[in-house]
């Protein structure tokens, strides 16, 4: 048999962070013209390998070959030259520069062209138009720091596309794209593959997408290759989850977490802080649309980010939004800050970890108890917090070096678990969720669903924005849909919530 010429072969790759061995002799081969799904649970080492292939980390052992040539210590030169393009999981844009500058700078430099604003804008608009022509026109001159997470994701993807690369590394590029945007991204990928025989390494925890776009998969487990280049047609979802080492029944797991959370609650006096009763029904009103969020119910928000973001902003005290009126027991509620909202029993978990959740300069333990400190209006209570932090990490199956490490030493999905853990012990009256499972692996997602359901069953009212329709269909009693301009278009009752109706109500049929 003739050996297939691979664009990239990684053999026996080893990577350690201090005492932790992340990659322990890992192999991966990617062929031209294929979309190769790279699968594994949170913290398995996917982003670490991607950073090695793109020269952001140095490996401690093993060999890397690109187009048959051995790559020395670092692959950075290949990225510099544009042969390897990467979209990192935690976005790497320069916040003080414009969209056009972020996209165009590396390309113009490579082409040895003089930088001019006009040239930069033209390059950026062309790249962005591949996925969103409307966004391309209106965003080129905006400063990246002012964009939402969702918009930054589009910019990061555009930057990597159409740069003439031979290998494209996509680390969870769709984690917060809408169904329609994901479909457009996939169309671009297919076109690039047809035109240029591009090879794509694709990381995602969204099973359906993986099946839509990928041809083969490699699964990483315990730092080694558990499944090597197997066609996706030849492996079932169940087998994939098993090979990832994730076959624990989710219900058992979530019971265990709930037990830990209750144990933690008993040790604190927060339990009685928020009284959860029917009187706590929150009503949100907007030009003729009125939705009641009752204790125990889960209300979904569907649609492009503009509409859900404005409502979430108003509900959590992030900023005033005059279009929305929020009432409890008929009285208007308007929070002046997120901490005021938290003290009044409003919990908030966002998928925009970097900007709305993770305290990057504080250790893991502070990240876990941050909401509790705000609610209790107190400072540090080390002993109790360390016990609580330890229990929460254990319950959520988080492998952390120590509670005193910084969150940046955790994988993306694991950081997201810290944000969810923050609210587990607090019994909020209202829990506002903005893509709370962004980047979380399949098993943990199921655990989080079960936990949120339990919180609802105990009387918390939940409002949940998701770009994944399957999530809304599975979890929500009612869904409030928004159109592309951010206007609410109507309320779907549970029996009417299916993916087609959601796509129609949001104007985002994929
Ligand atoms: N800079 C670092 N210092 C110490 N440990 C690290 C560092 N970066 C990653 N790790 C550890 O390496 C392991 C693998 O992390 P990695 O980010 O590669 O996982 P992943 O497979 O991408 O997970 P996810 O699906 O959650 O994104 C984790 O245990 C993580 O805590
Ligand atoms: Mg990762």
Short mmCIF file of C-alpha atoms and ligand atoms in Angstrom, two decimals:
data_model
loop_
_atom_site.label_atom_id
_atom_site.label_comp_id
_atom_site.label_asym_id
_atom_site.label_seq_id
_atom_site.Cartn_x
_atom_site.Cartn_y
_atom_site.Cartn_z
CA UNK A 1 0.00 0.00 0.00
CA UNK A 2 1.31 3.44 -0.89
CA UNK A 3 1.51 5.63 2.16
CA UNK A 4 -0.68 8.67 1.86
CA UNK A 5 1.31 11.91 1.76
CA UNK A 6 0.19 13.84 4.78
CA UNK A 7 0.31 17.62 5.11
CA UNK A 8 1.12 17.17 8.75
CA UNK A 9 2.35 14.22 10.76
CA UNK A 10 2.86 14.51 14.49
CA UNK A 11 4.59 11.53 16.08
CA UNK A 12 5.11 10.65 19.74
CA UNK A 13 4.49 14.22 20.84
CA UNK A 14 5.23 14.89 24.52
CA UNK A 15 4.28 18.03 26.42
CA UNK A 16 4.52 18.74 30.13
CA UNK A 17 3.45 21.73 32.21
CA UNK A 18 5.53 21.46 35.37
CA UNK A 19 4.63 18.14 36.94
CA UNK A 20 1.59 17.59 34.68
CA UNK A 21 2.11 15.46 31.56
CA UNK A 22 -0.50 16.55 29.04
CA UNK A 23 0.69 14.82 25.86
CA UNK A 24 2.35 11.48 26.41
CA UNK A 25 3.38 10.19 23.01
CA UNK A 26 0.54 11.48 20.88
CA UNK A 27 0.24 10.78 17.13
CA UNK A 28 -1.82 12.62 14.52
CA UNK A 29 -1.74 12.70 10.71
CA UNK A 30 -3.72 15.09 8.53
CA UNK A 31 -4.18 14.59 4.78
CA UNK A 32 -4.73 17.36 2.20
CA UNK A 33 -8.34 18.05 1.30
CA UNK A 34 -9.86 16.64 4.47
CA UNK A 35 -11.67 18.07 7.47
CA UNK A 36 -10.20 16.19 10.37
CA UNK A 37 -12.14 16.29 13.64
CA UNK A 38 -9.88 16.35 16.69
CA UNK A 39 -11.94 15.10 19.61
CA UNK A 40 -11.47 14.68 23.34
CA UNK A 41 -12.91 15.79 26.67
CA UNK A 42 -12.19 19.08 28.44
CA UNK A 43 -8.55 19.27 29.41
CA UNK A 44 -7.54 16.35 27.16
CA UNK A 45 -4.82 18.38 25.41
CA UNK A 46 -6.41 19.50 22.13
CA UNK A 47 -5.55 23.18 22.43
CA UNK A 48 -2.08 22.27 23.67
CA UNK A 49 -1.40 20.22 20.53
CA UNK A 50 -2.79 22.99 18.31
CA UNK A 51 -0.45 25.45 19.99
CA UNK A 52 2.48 23.13 19.34
CA UNK A 53 1.57 22.76 15.65
CA UNK A 54 1.22 26.54 15.35
CA UNK A 55 4.43 27.36 17.20
CA UNK A 56 2.85 28.90 20.31
CA UNK A 57 4.22 26.17 22.58
CA UNK A 58 7.41 24.17 22.22
CA UNK A 59 7.13 20.42 22.50
CA UNK A 60 9.14 18.41 25.01
CA UNK A 61 9.48 15.43 22.69
CA UNK A 62 8.38 13.83 19.42
CA UNK A 63 8.60 14.85 15.77
CA UNK A 64 6.51 17.11 13.56
CA UNK A 65 6.56 16.94 9.79
CA UNK A 66 4.95 19.50 7.50
CA UNK A 67 4.77 18.54 3.80
CA UNK A 68 7.37 15.87 4.43
CA UNK A 69 9.88 18.26 6.01
CA UNK A 70 10.75 17.95 9.63
CA UNK A 71 9.85 20.99 11.71
CA UNK A 72 12.60 21.94 14.16
CA UNK A 73 11.94 23.10 17.70
CA UNK A 74 9.16 25.51 16.75
CA UNK A 75 6.59 25.75 13.97
CA UNK A 76 6.33 29.54 14.33
CA UNK A 77 8.05 30.18 10.97
CA UNK A 78 5.34 28.25 9.11
CA UNK A 79 2.66 30.43 10.67
CA UNK A 80 4.67 33.56 9.90
CA UNK A 81 4.91 32.47 6.27
CA UNK A 82 1.19 31.82 6.13
CA UNK A 83 1.45 28.08 5.42
CA UNK A 84 -0.30 27.23 8.70
CA UNK A 85 -3.26 29.34 9.86
CA UNK A 86 -4.86 29.09 13.27
CA UNK A 87 -7.99 30.21 15.09
CA UNK A 88 -7.28 29.89 18.79
CA UNK A 89 -9.90 28.92 21.32
CA UNK A 90 -9.29 32.00 23.44
CA UNK A 91 -9.21 34.69 20.79
CA UNK A 92 -5.96 36.44 20.08
CA UNK A 93 -6.98 39.75 18.52
CA UNK A 94 -5.44 43.09 19.44
CA UNK A 95 -8.25 44.96 21.20
CA UNK A 96 -7.01 48.52 20.60
CA UNK A 97 -6.73 48.07 16.84
CA UNK A 98 -9.52 48.13 14.27
CA UNK A 99 -11.05 45.09 12.64
CA UNK A 100 -9.34 46.00 9.36
CA UNK A 101 -5.95 46.33 11.05
CA UNK A 102 -6.30 43.02 12.86
CA UNK A 103 -7.13 41.15 9.68
CA UNK A 104 -4.87 42.91 7.24
CA UNK A 105 -1.61 43.51 9.11
CA UNK A 106 -0.14 40.01 8.91
CA UNK A 107 -1.22 39.58 5.31
CA UNK A 108 0.10 42.85 3.98
CA UNK A 109 3.34 42.25 5.79
CA UNK A 110 3.67 38.82 4.20
CA UNK A 111 2.96 40.26 0.77
CA UNK A 112 5.62 42.93 1.50
CA UNK A 113 3.07 45.57 0.69
CA UNK A 114 3.14 48.94 2.30
CA UNK A 115 0.48 49.31 4.94
CA UNK A 116 -2.25 51.75 4.03
CA UNK A 117 -5.66 52.16 5.59
CA UNK A 118 -7.32 51.72 2.25
CA UNK A 119 -5.49 48.52 1.43
CA UNK A 120 -6.18 47.18 4.94
CA UNK A 121 -9.88 47.88 4.67
CA UNK A 122 -10.13 46.24 1.27
CA UNK A 123 -8.37 43.10 2.51
CA UNK A 124 -10.52 42.94 5.64
CA UNK A 125 -13.82 43.46 3.86
CA UNK A 126 -12.94 40.78 1.34
CA UNK A 127 -12.01 38.27 4.08
CA UNK A 128 -15.03 39.03 6.26
CA UNK A 129 -17.40 38.90 3.29
CA UNK A 130 -16.63 35.21 3.01
CA UNK A 131 -18.73 34.62 6.12
CA UNK A 132 -20.87 37.72 6.60
CA UNK A 133 -21.08 40.43 3.91
CA UNK A 134 -23.28 42.68 6.06
CA UNK A 135 -20.94 42.51 9.03
CA UNK A 136 -17.98 43.05 6.66
CA UNK A 137 -19.38 46.37 5.46
CA UNK A 138 -20.35 47.79 8.82
CA UNK A 139 -17.49 46.57 11.00
CA UNK A 140 -14.16 47.15 9.21
CA UNK A 141 -13.39 50.42 10.98
CA UNK A 142 -14.63 49.46 14.43
CA UNK A 143 -12.18 48.90 17.27
CA UNK A 144 -11.96 45.22 18.21
CA UNK A 145 -12.24 45.98 21.94
CA UNK A 146 -15.78 47.27 21.33
CA UNK A 147 -16.99 44.11 19.61
CA UNK A 148 -18.99 41.36 21.27
CA UNK A 149 -17.46 37.93 21.71
CA UNK A 150 -19.53 36.73 18.82
CA UNK A 151 -18.28 39.47 16.51
CA UNK A 152 -14.68 38.90 17.58
CA UNK A 153 -15.07 35.24 16.71
CA UNK A 154 -16.10 36.19 13.16
CA UNK A 155 -13.08 38.49 12.84
CA UNK A 156 -10.70 35.81 14.08
CA UNK A 157 -12.08 33.28 11.61
CA UNK A 158 -11.95 35.76 8.72
CA UNK A 159 -8.34 36.49 9.55
CA UNK A 160 -7.43 32.85 9.08
CA UNK A 161 -9.43 32.24 5.90
CA UNK A 162 -8.26 32.92 2.41
CA UNK A 163 -4.69 33.59 3.45
CA UNK A 164 -3.44 30.83 1.19
CA UNK A 165 -2.65 28.42 4.02
CA UNK A 166 -2.13 24.68 3.42
CA UNK A 167 -3.26 23.72 6.91
CA UNK A 168 -6.00 25.46 8.89
CA UNK A 169 -6.29 24.77 12.63
CA UNK A 170 -9.71 25.65 14.04
CA UNK A 171 -9.98 25.36 17.83
CA UNK A 172 -13.72 25.51 18.60
CA UNK A 173 -14.48 28.19 16.01
CA UNK A 174 -18.21 27.59 16.19
CA UNK A 175 -18.59 27.58 19.99
CA UNK A 176 -20.57 30.79 19.81
CA UNK A 177 -21.70 31.12 16.23
CA UNK A 178 -25.36 30.94 15.28
CA UNK A 179 -26.56 28.06 13.12
CA UNK A 180 -26.65 30.29 10.05
CA UNK A 181 -23.10 31.55 10.58
CA UNK A 182 -21.83 28.05 11.16
CA UNK A 183 -23.44 26.97 7.90
CA UNK A 184 -21.71 29.83 6.07
CA UNK A 185 -18.36 28.96 7.66
CA UNK A 186 -18.76 25.36 6.55
CA UNK A 187 -19.60 26.45 3.01
CA UNK A 188 -16.38 28.51 2.92
CA UNK A 189 -14.35 25.59 4.24
CA UNK A 190 -15.78 23.26 1.61
CA UNK A 191 -15.04 25.76 -1.14
CA UNK A 192 -11.45 26.25 0.03
CA UNK A 193 -10.95 22.51 0.15
CA UNK A 194 -12.31 22.07 -3.37
CA UNK A 195 -10.17 24.93 -4.72
CA UNK A 196 -6.91 24.45 -2.86
CA UNK A 197 -6.86 20.99 -1.23
CA UNK A 198 -6.59 22.74 2.11
CA UNK A 199 -6.35 20.47 5.17
CA UNK A 200 -8.45 21.44 8.19
CA UNK A 201 -8.09 20.32 11.79
CA UNK A 202 -11.41 21.02 13.49
CA UNK A 203 -12.11 20.98 17.23
CA UNK A 204 -15.69 21.12 18.48
CA UNK A 205 -17.86 19.64 21.21
CA UNK A 206 -20.97 19.95 19.02
CA UNK A 207 -21.54 16.43 17.71
CA UNK A 208 -23.93 17.40 14.98
CA UNK A 209 -21.53 19.92 13.45
CA UNK A 210 -18.71 17.45 13.56
CA UNK A 211 -20.77 15.05 11.49
CA UNK A 212 -21.80 17.80 9.07
CA UNK A 213 -18.30 18.93 8.21
CA UNK A 214 -15.70 16.33 9.12
CA UNK A 215 -14.52 13.28 7.17
CA UNK A 216 -12.29 11.53 9.69
CA UNK A 217 -11.56 11.84 13.37
CA UNK A 218 -8.73 11.36 15.82
CA UNK A 219 -9.57 11.04 19.51
CA UNK A 220 -7.19 11.97 22.32
CA UNK A 221 -7.43 10.38 25.73
CA UNK A 222 -4.93 10.35 28.61
CA UNK A 223 -2.43 12.17 26.43
CA UNK A 224 -2.38 9.43 23.79
CA UNK A 225 -4.13 8.64 20.52
CA UNK A 226 -7.21 6.57 21.40
CA UNK A 227 -8.63 6.57 17.85
CA UNK A 228 -6.40 7.28 14.85
CA UNK A 229 -7.86 8.57 11.56
CA UNK A 230 -11.17 6.72 11.67
CA UNK A 231 -13.85 7.71 9.13
CA UNK A 232 -16.79 9.38 10.88
CA UNK A 233 -19.15 7.13 8.94
CA UNK A 234 -17.56 4.17 10.70
CA UNK A 235 -18.00 5.33 14.30
CA UNK A 236 -21.17 6.13 16.27
CA UNK A 237 -21.69 9.04 18.68
CA UNK A 238 -21.80 6.59 21.51
CA UNK A 239 -18.50 5.01 20.52
CA UNK A 240 -16.91 8.43 20.23
CA UNK A 241 -18.04 9.41 23.71
CA UNK A 242 -16.78 6.09 25.06
CA UNK A 243 -13.40 6.46 23.37
CA UNK A 244 -13.12 9.92 24.94
CA UNK A 245 -13.51 8.19 28.31
CA UNK A 246 -16.81 9.92 28.95
CA UNK A 247 -19.30 7.11 29.23
CA UNK A 248 -20.49 7.81 32.78
CA UNK A 249 -24.28 8.07 32.91
CA UNK A 250 -24.98 11.78 33.17
CA UNK A 251 -27.78 11.45 35.70
CA UNK A 252 -25.63 9.58 38.18
CA UNK A 253 -22.98 12.21 37.79
CA UNK A 254 -25.30 15.16 38.27
CA UNK A 255 -26.78 13.57 41.40
CA UNK A 256 -23.29 13.40 42.79
CA UNK A 257 -22.68 17.06 41.98
CA UNK A 258 -26.00 18.11 43.48
CA UNK A 259 -25.14 16.23 46.66
CA UNK A 260 -21.81 18.04 46.89
CA UNK A 261 -23.47 21.37 46.21
CA UNK A 262 -26.05 20.78 48.94
CA UNK A 263 -23.32 19.78 51.34
CA UNK A 264 -21.57 23.01 50.54
CA UNK A 265 -24.78 24.98 51.03
CA UNK A 266 -25.30 23.58 54.48
CA UNK A 267 -22.03 25.01 55.58
CA UNK A 268 -23.10 28.51 54.59
CA UNK A 269 -25.84 30.90 55.57
CA UNK A 270 -26.73 31.86 52.05
CA UNK A 271 -29.58 29.44 51.72
CA UNK A 272 -32.11 31.73 53.36
CA UNK A 273 -30.91 34.85 51.57
CA UNK A 274 -33.20 34.71 48.61
CA UNK A 275 -36.77 33.70 49.15
CA UNK A 276 -38.01 31.88 46.12
CA UNK A 277 -41.76 31.99 45.72
CA UNK A 278 -44.42 32.57 43.10
CA UNK A 279 -44.29 36.25 44.05
CA UNK A 280 -40.88 36.30 42.45
CA UNK A 281 -42.24 35.92 38.94
CA UNK A 282 -40.34 38.31 36.75
CA UNK A 283 -42.04 39.85 33.78
CA UNK A 284 -40.17 41.27 30.84
CA UNK A 285 -41.97 43.62 28.48
CA UNK A 286 -41.06 45.13 25.15
CA UNK A 287 -43.48 46.89 22.81
CA UNK A 288 -46.49 44.66 23.19
CA UNK A 289 -44.57 41.47 24.01
CA UNK A 290 -44.72 40.34 27.61
CA UNK A 291 -43.11 37.17 28.96
CA UNK A 292 -43.43 35.88 32.51
CA UNK A 293 -40.41 34.02 33.87
CA UNK A 294 -41.87 32.00 36.73
CA UNK A 295 -39.88 30.34 39.48
CA UNK A 296 -39.09 26.85 38.21
CA UNK A 297 -39.41 27.62 34.51
CA UNK A 298 -36.72 27.81 31.87
CA UNK A 299 -37.27 30.49 29.25
CA UNK A 300 -35.03 30.30 26.19
CA UNK A 301 -33.82 33.17 24.03
CA UNK A 302 -33.19 32.42 20.37
CA UNK A 303 -31.71 34.51 17.60
CA UNK A 304 -28.74 36.59 16.52
CA UNK A 305 -26.90 38.09 19.50
CA UNK A 306 -28.19 41.69 19.33
CA UNK A 307 -31.64 41.05 20.82
CA UNK A 308 -30.74 38.54 23.56
CA UNK A 309 -27.69 40.63 24.57
CA UNK A 310 -29.76 43.78 25.14
CA UNK A 311 -32.23 41.91 27.32
CA UNK A 312 -29.49 40.14 29.28
CA UNK A 313 -27.70 43.42 29.79
CA UNK A 314 -30.84 44.93 31.31
CA UNK A 315 -31.60 41.90 33.49
CA UNK A 316 -28.14 41.68 35.01
CA UNK A 317 -27.42 45.36 35.60
CA UNK A 318 -24.59 45.47 33.05
CA UNK A 319 -26.13 48.53 31.37
CA UNK A 320 -29.53 50.14 31.11
CA UNK A 321 -31.66 49.14 28.17
CA UNK A 322 -34.67 51.38 27.73
CA UNK A 323 -36.53 49.13 25.35
CA UNK A 324 -37.04 46.46 28.02
CA UNK A 325 -39.12 46.83 31.17
CA UNK A 326 -38.38 44.31 33.86
CA UNK A 327 -40.93 43.91 36.64
CA UNK A 328 -41.32 41.82 39.74
CA UNK A 329 -44.72 41.77 41.41
CA UNK A 330 -45.71 44.64 39.17
CA UNK A 331 -42.87 46.84 40.44
CA UNK A 332 -40.15 47.94 38.03
CA UNK A 333 -36.73 46.43 38.67
CA UNK A 334 -33.69 48.27 37.35
CA UNK A 335 -30.26 47.30 38.61
CA UNK A 336 -27.46 49.80 38.50
CA UNK A 337 -24.67 47.22 38.57
CA UNK A 338 -24.11 43.47 38.26
CA UNK A 339 -23.28 43.28 41.98
CA UNK A 340 -26.60 44.95 42.86
CA UNK A 341 -28.34 42.36 40.69
CA UNK A 342 -26.39 39.53 42.33
CA UNK A 343 -27.34 40.71 45.83
CA UNK A 344 -30.96 40.76 44.76
CA UNK A 345 -30.73 37.12 43.71
CA UNK A 346 -29.84 37.39 40.02
CA UNK A 347 -27.15 34.94 38.92
CA UNK A 348 -25.29 35.33 35.63
CA UNK A 349 -23.15 32.85 33.72
CA UNK A 350 -21.64 33.90 30.40
CA UNK A 351 -19.75 31.98 27.75
CA UNK A 352 -17.64 35.11 27.23
CA UNK A 353 -15.27 33.86 29.89
CA UNK A 354 -12.47 36.32 29.27
CA UNK A 355 -14.61 39.45 29.54
CA UNK A 356 -17.54 38.48 31.73
CA UNK A 357 -16.45 35.98 34.28
CA UNK A 358 -12.94 34.70 34.73
CA UNK A 359 -10.85 36.80 37.14
CA UNK A 360 -7.58 36.09 35.42
CA UNK A 361 -5.23 37.53 38.01
CA UNK A 362 -6.84 35.68 40.94
CA UNK A 363 -6.39 32.00 41.77
CA UNK A 364 -8.94 29.32 41.04
CA UNK A 365 -10.38 29.39 44.56
CA UNK A 366 -11.31 33.09 44.31
CA UNK A 367 -12.90 32.41 40.95
CA UNK A 368 -15.06 29.71 42.49
CA UNK A 369 -16.39 31.78 45.41
CA UNK A 370 -16.57 35.22 43.76
CA UNK A 371 -20.38 35.38 43.56
CA UNK A 372 -20.79 34.23 47.12
CA UNK A 373 -18.50 36.99 48.39
CA UNK A 374 -20.50 39.59 46.51
CA UNK A 375 -23.82 38.25 47.76
CA UNK A 376 -22.62 38.05 51.35
CA UNK A 377 -20.86 41.43 51.09
CA UNK A 378 -17.74 40.08 52.63
CA UNK A 379 -14.07 39.71 51.99
CA UNK A 380 -11.95 36.64 52.16
CA UNK A 381 -12.85 33.63 54.34
CA UNK A 382 -10.02 31.38 53.38
CA UNK A 383 -10.59 28.23 55.37
CA UNK A 384 -14.24 27.81 54.52
CA UNK A 385 -13.67 28.82 50.92
CA UNK A 386 -10.87 26.37 50.40
CA UNK A 387 -13.05 23.53 51.66
CA UNK A 388 -15.89 24.65 49.45
CA UNK A 389 -13.61 25.13 46.44
CA UNK A 390 -12.12 21.67 46.89
CA UNK A 391 -15.56 20.07 47.01
CA UNK A 392 -16.79 21.93 43.95
CA UNK A 393 -13.75 20.99 41.87
CA UNK A 394 -14.11 17.38 42.90
CA UNK A 395 -17.82 17.39 42.16
CA UNK A 396 -17.35 18.92 38.72
CA UNK A 397 -14.54 16.54 37.96
CA UNK A 398 -12.04 19.33 37.41
CA UNK A 399 -8.41 18.36 37.23
CA UNK A 400 -6.54 21.38 38.53
CA UNK A 401 -2.98 21.44 39.83
CA UNK A 402 -4.01 23.39 42.92
CA UNK A 403 -6.67 25.86 44.04
CA UNK A 404 -3.92 28.48 44.05
CA UNK A 405 -3.09 28.15 40.35
CA UNK A 406 -4.33 30.83 37.98
CA UNK A 407 -7.33 30.03 35.77
CA UNK A 408 -5.11 30.42 32.68
CA UNK A 409 -3.58 27.04 33.55
CA UNK A 410 -6.96 25.39 32.93
CA UNK A 411 -8.40 24.33 29.58
CA UNK A 412 -11.17 26.45 28.04
CA UNK A 413 -14.02 24.13 28.99
CA UNK A 414 -12.67 23.78 32.51
CA UNK A 415 -12.65 27.55 33.00
CA UNK A 416 -16.27 27.54 31.93
CA UNK A 417 -17.04 24.98 34.63
CA UNK A 418 -15.66 27.40 37.26
CA UNK A 419 -18.24 29.97 36.21
CA UNK A 420 -21.07 27.47 36.50
CA UNK A 421 -19.81 26.28 39.90
CA UNK A 422 -20.00 29.83 41.25
CA UNK A 423 -23.79 29.79 41.32
CA UNK A 424 -24.47 26.20 42.31
CA UNK A 425 -24.56 26.89 46.03
CA UNK A 426 -26.42 30.19 45.95
CA UNK A 427 -29.98 29.35 44.87
CA UNK A 428 -30.53 32.49 42.83
CA UNK A 429 -34.08 33.73 42.23
CA UNK A 430 -33.25 34.34 38.61
CA UNK A 431 -30.39 32.71 36.75
CA UNK A 432 -29.41 34.43 33.51
CA UNK A 433 -27.43 32.22 31.15
CA UNK A 434 -25.62 33.47 28.08
CA UNK A 435 -24.16 30.47 26.24
CA UNK A 436 -23.19 28.87 29.57
CA UNK A 437 -21.92 25.66 27.98
CA UNK A 438 -19.55 27.31 25.53
CA UNK A 439 -16.63 24.97 24.97
CA UNK A 440 -17.85 22.41 27.47
CA UNK A 441 -17.52 18.74 26.50
CA UNK A 442 -20.43 16.42 25.83
CA UNK A 443 -20.58 14.80 29.22
CA UNK A 444 -20.19 18.03 31.16
CA UNK A 445 -22.87 19.65 29.04
CA UNK A 446 -25.31 16.95 30.11
CA UNK A 447 -24.24 17.46 33.72
CA UNK A 448 -24.80 21.19 33.48
CA UNK A 449 -28.26 20.66 31.92
CA UNK A 450 -29.18 18.38 34.81
CA UNK A 451 -27.87 20.87 37.38
CA UNK A 452 -29.77 23.78 35.89
CA UNK A 453 -32.92 21.66 35.74
CA UNK A 454 -32.46 20.86 39.41
CA UNK A 455 -31.99 24.49 40.30
CA UNK A 456 -35.20 25.25 38.40
CA UNK A 457 -37.01 22.44 40.21
CA UNK A 458 -35.98 24.09 43.48
CA UNK A 459 -37.60 27.34 42.41
CA UNK A 460 -35.02 29.30 40.44
CA UNK A 461 -36.38 31.03 37.34
CA UNK A 462 -34.02 30.55 34.41
CA UNK A 463 -33.47 32.55 31.26
CA UNK A 464 -31.15 30.89 28.72
CA UNK A 465 -29.68 32.29 25.54
CA UNK A 466 -28.16 29.68 23.27
CA UNK A 467 -27.00 29.61 19.68
CA UNK A 468 -27.49 25.84 19.71
CA UNK A 469 -31.09 25.11 18.81
CA UNK A 470 -30.88 21.56 20.18
CA UNK A 471 -30.21 23.04 23.61
CA UNK A 472 -33.28 25.24 23.48
CA UNK A 473 -35.49 22.43 22.21
CA UNK A 474 -34.34 20.11 24.95
CA UNK A 475 -34.45 22.45 27.92
CA UNK A 476 -36.89 25.27 27.55
CA UNK A 477 -40.54 25.58 28.56
CA UNK A 478 -40.92 28.66 26.38
CA UNK A 479 -38.68 30.37 23.88
CA UNK A 480 -38.63 34.07 23.05
CA UNK A 481 -37.36 34.54 19.50
CA UNK A 482 -35.57 37.61 18.11
CA UNK A 483 -35.06 38.67 14.51
CA UNK A 484 -31.74 39.66 12.97
CA UNK A 485 -32.22 43.30 14.00
CA UNK A 486 -32.72 42.36 17.64
CA UNK A 487 -36.51 42.79 17.78
CA UNK A 488 -38.54 40.12 19.58
CA UNK A 489 -40.72 38.30 17.07
CA UNK A 490 -42.79 36.07 19.32
CA UNK A 491 -43.00 33.44 22.00
CA UNK A 492 -43.00 29.71 21.23
CA UNK A 493 -44.53 27.32 23.75
CA UNK A 494 -42.70 24.11 24.55
CA UNK A 495 -44.83 21.93 22.28
CA UNK A 496 -44.09 24.26 19.36
CA UNK A 497 -40.34 24.51 19.90
CA UNK A 498 -38.48 22.67 17.18
CA UNK A 499 -35.49 23.57 15.10
CA UNK A 500 -37.43 24.50 11.98
CA UNK A 501 -39.76 26.83 13.86
CA UNK A 502 -36.82 28.40 15.69
CA UNK A 503 -34.99 28.94 12.42
CA UNK A 504 -38.08 30.60 10.91
CA UNK A 505 -38.83 32.76 13.95
CA UNK A 506 -35.28 34.10 14.07
CA UNK A 507 -34.81 34.57 10.34
CA UNK A 508 -31.81 32.28 10.56
CA UNK A 509 -32.75 29.22 8.62
CA UNK A 510 -29.44 27.49 8.08
N1 LIG B 1 -0.11 27.20 30.63
C1 LIG B 1 -0.46 26.08 31.30
N2 LIG B 1 0.05 25.79 32.51
C2 LIG B 1 -0.27 24.66 33.17
N3 LIG B 1 -1.14 23.75 32.71
C3 LIG B 1 -1.70 23.97 31.52
C4 LIG B 1 -1.40 25.16 30.75
N4 LIG B 1 -2.11 25.10 29.60
C5 LIG B 1 -2.84 23.96 29.65
N5 LIG B 1 -2.59 23.28 30.80
C6 LIG B 1 -3.18 21.99 31.20
O1 LIG B 1 -3.07 21.11 30.10
C7 LIG B 1 -4.20 20.26 30.02
C8 LIG B 1 -4.76 20.28 28.60
O2 LIG B 1 -5.33 21.54 28.34
P1 LIG B 1 -5.91 21.93 26.90
O3 LIG B 1 -6.25 23.37 26.97
O4 LIG B 1 -4.96 21.49 25.85
O5 LIG B 1 -7.22 21.01 26.86
P2 LIG B 1 -8.35 20.91 25.71
O6 LIG B 1 -8.36 19.51 25.22
O7 LIG B 1 -8.15 21.98 24.72
O8 LIG B 1 -9.68 21.13 26.57
P3 LIG B 1 -11.02 22.00 26.24
O9 LIG B 1 -11.95 21.10 25.49
O10 LIG B 1 -11.59 22.30 27.60
O11 LIG B 1 -10.64 23.23 25.50
C9 LIG B 1 -5.17 20.72 31.10
O12 LIG B 1 -5.07 19.85 32.20
C10 LIG B 1 -4.68 22.10 31.45
O13 LIG B 1 -4.97 22.40 32.81
MG1 LIG B 2 -9.18 23.66 24.25
#
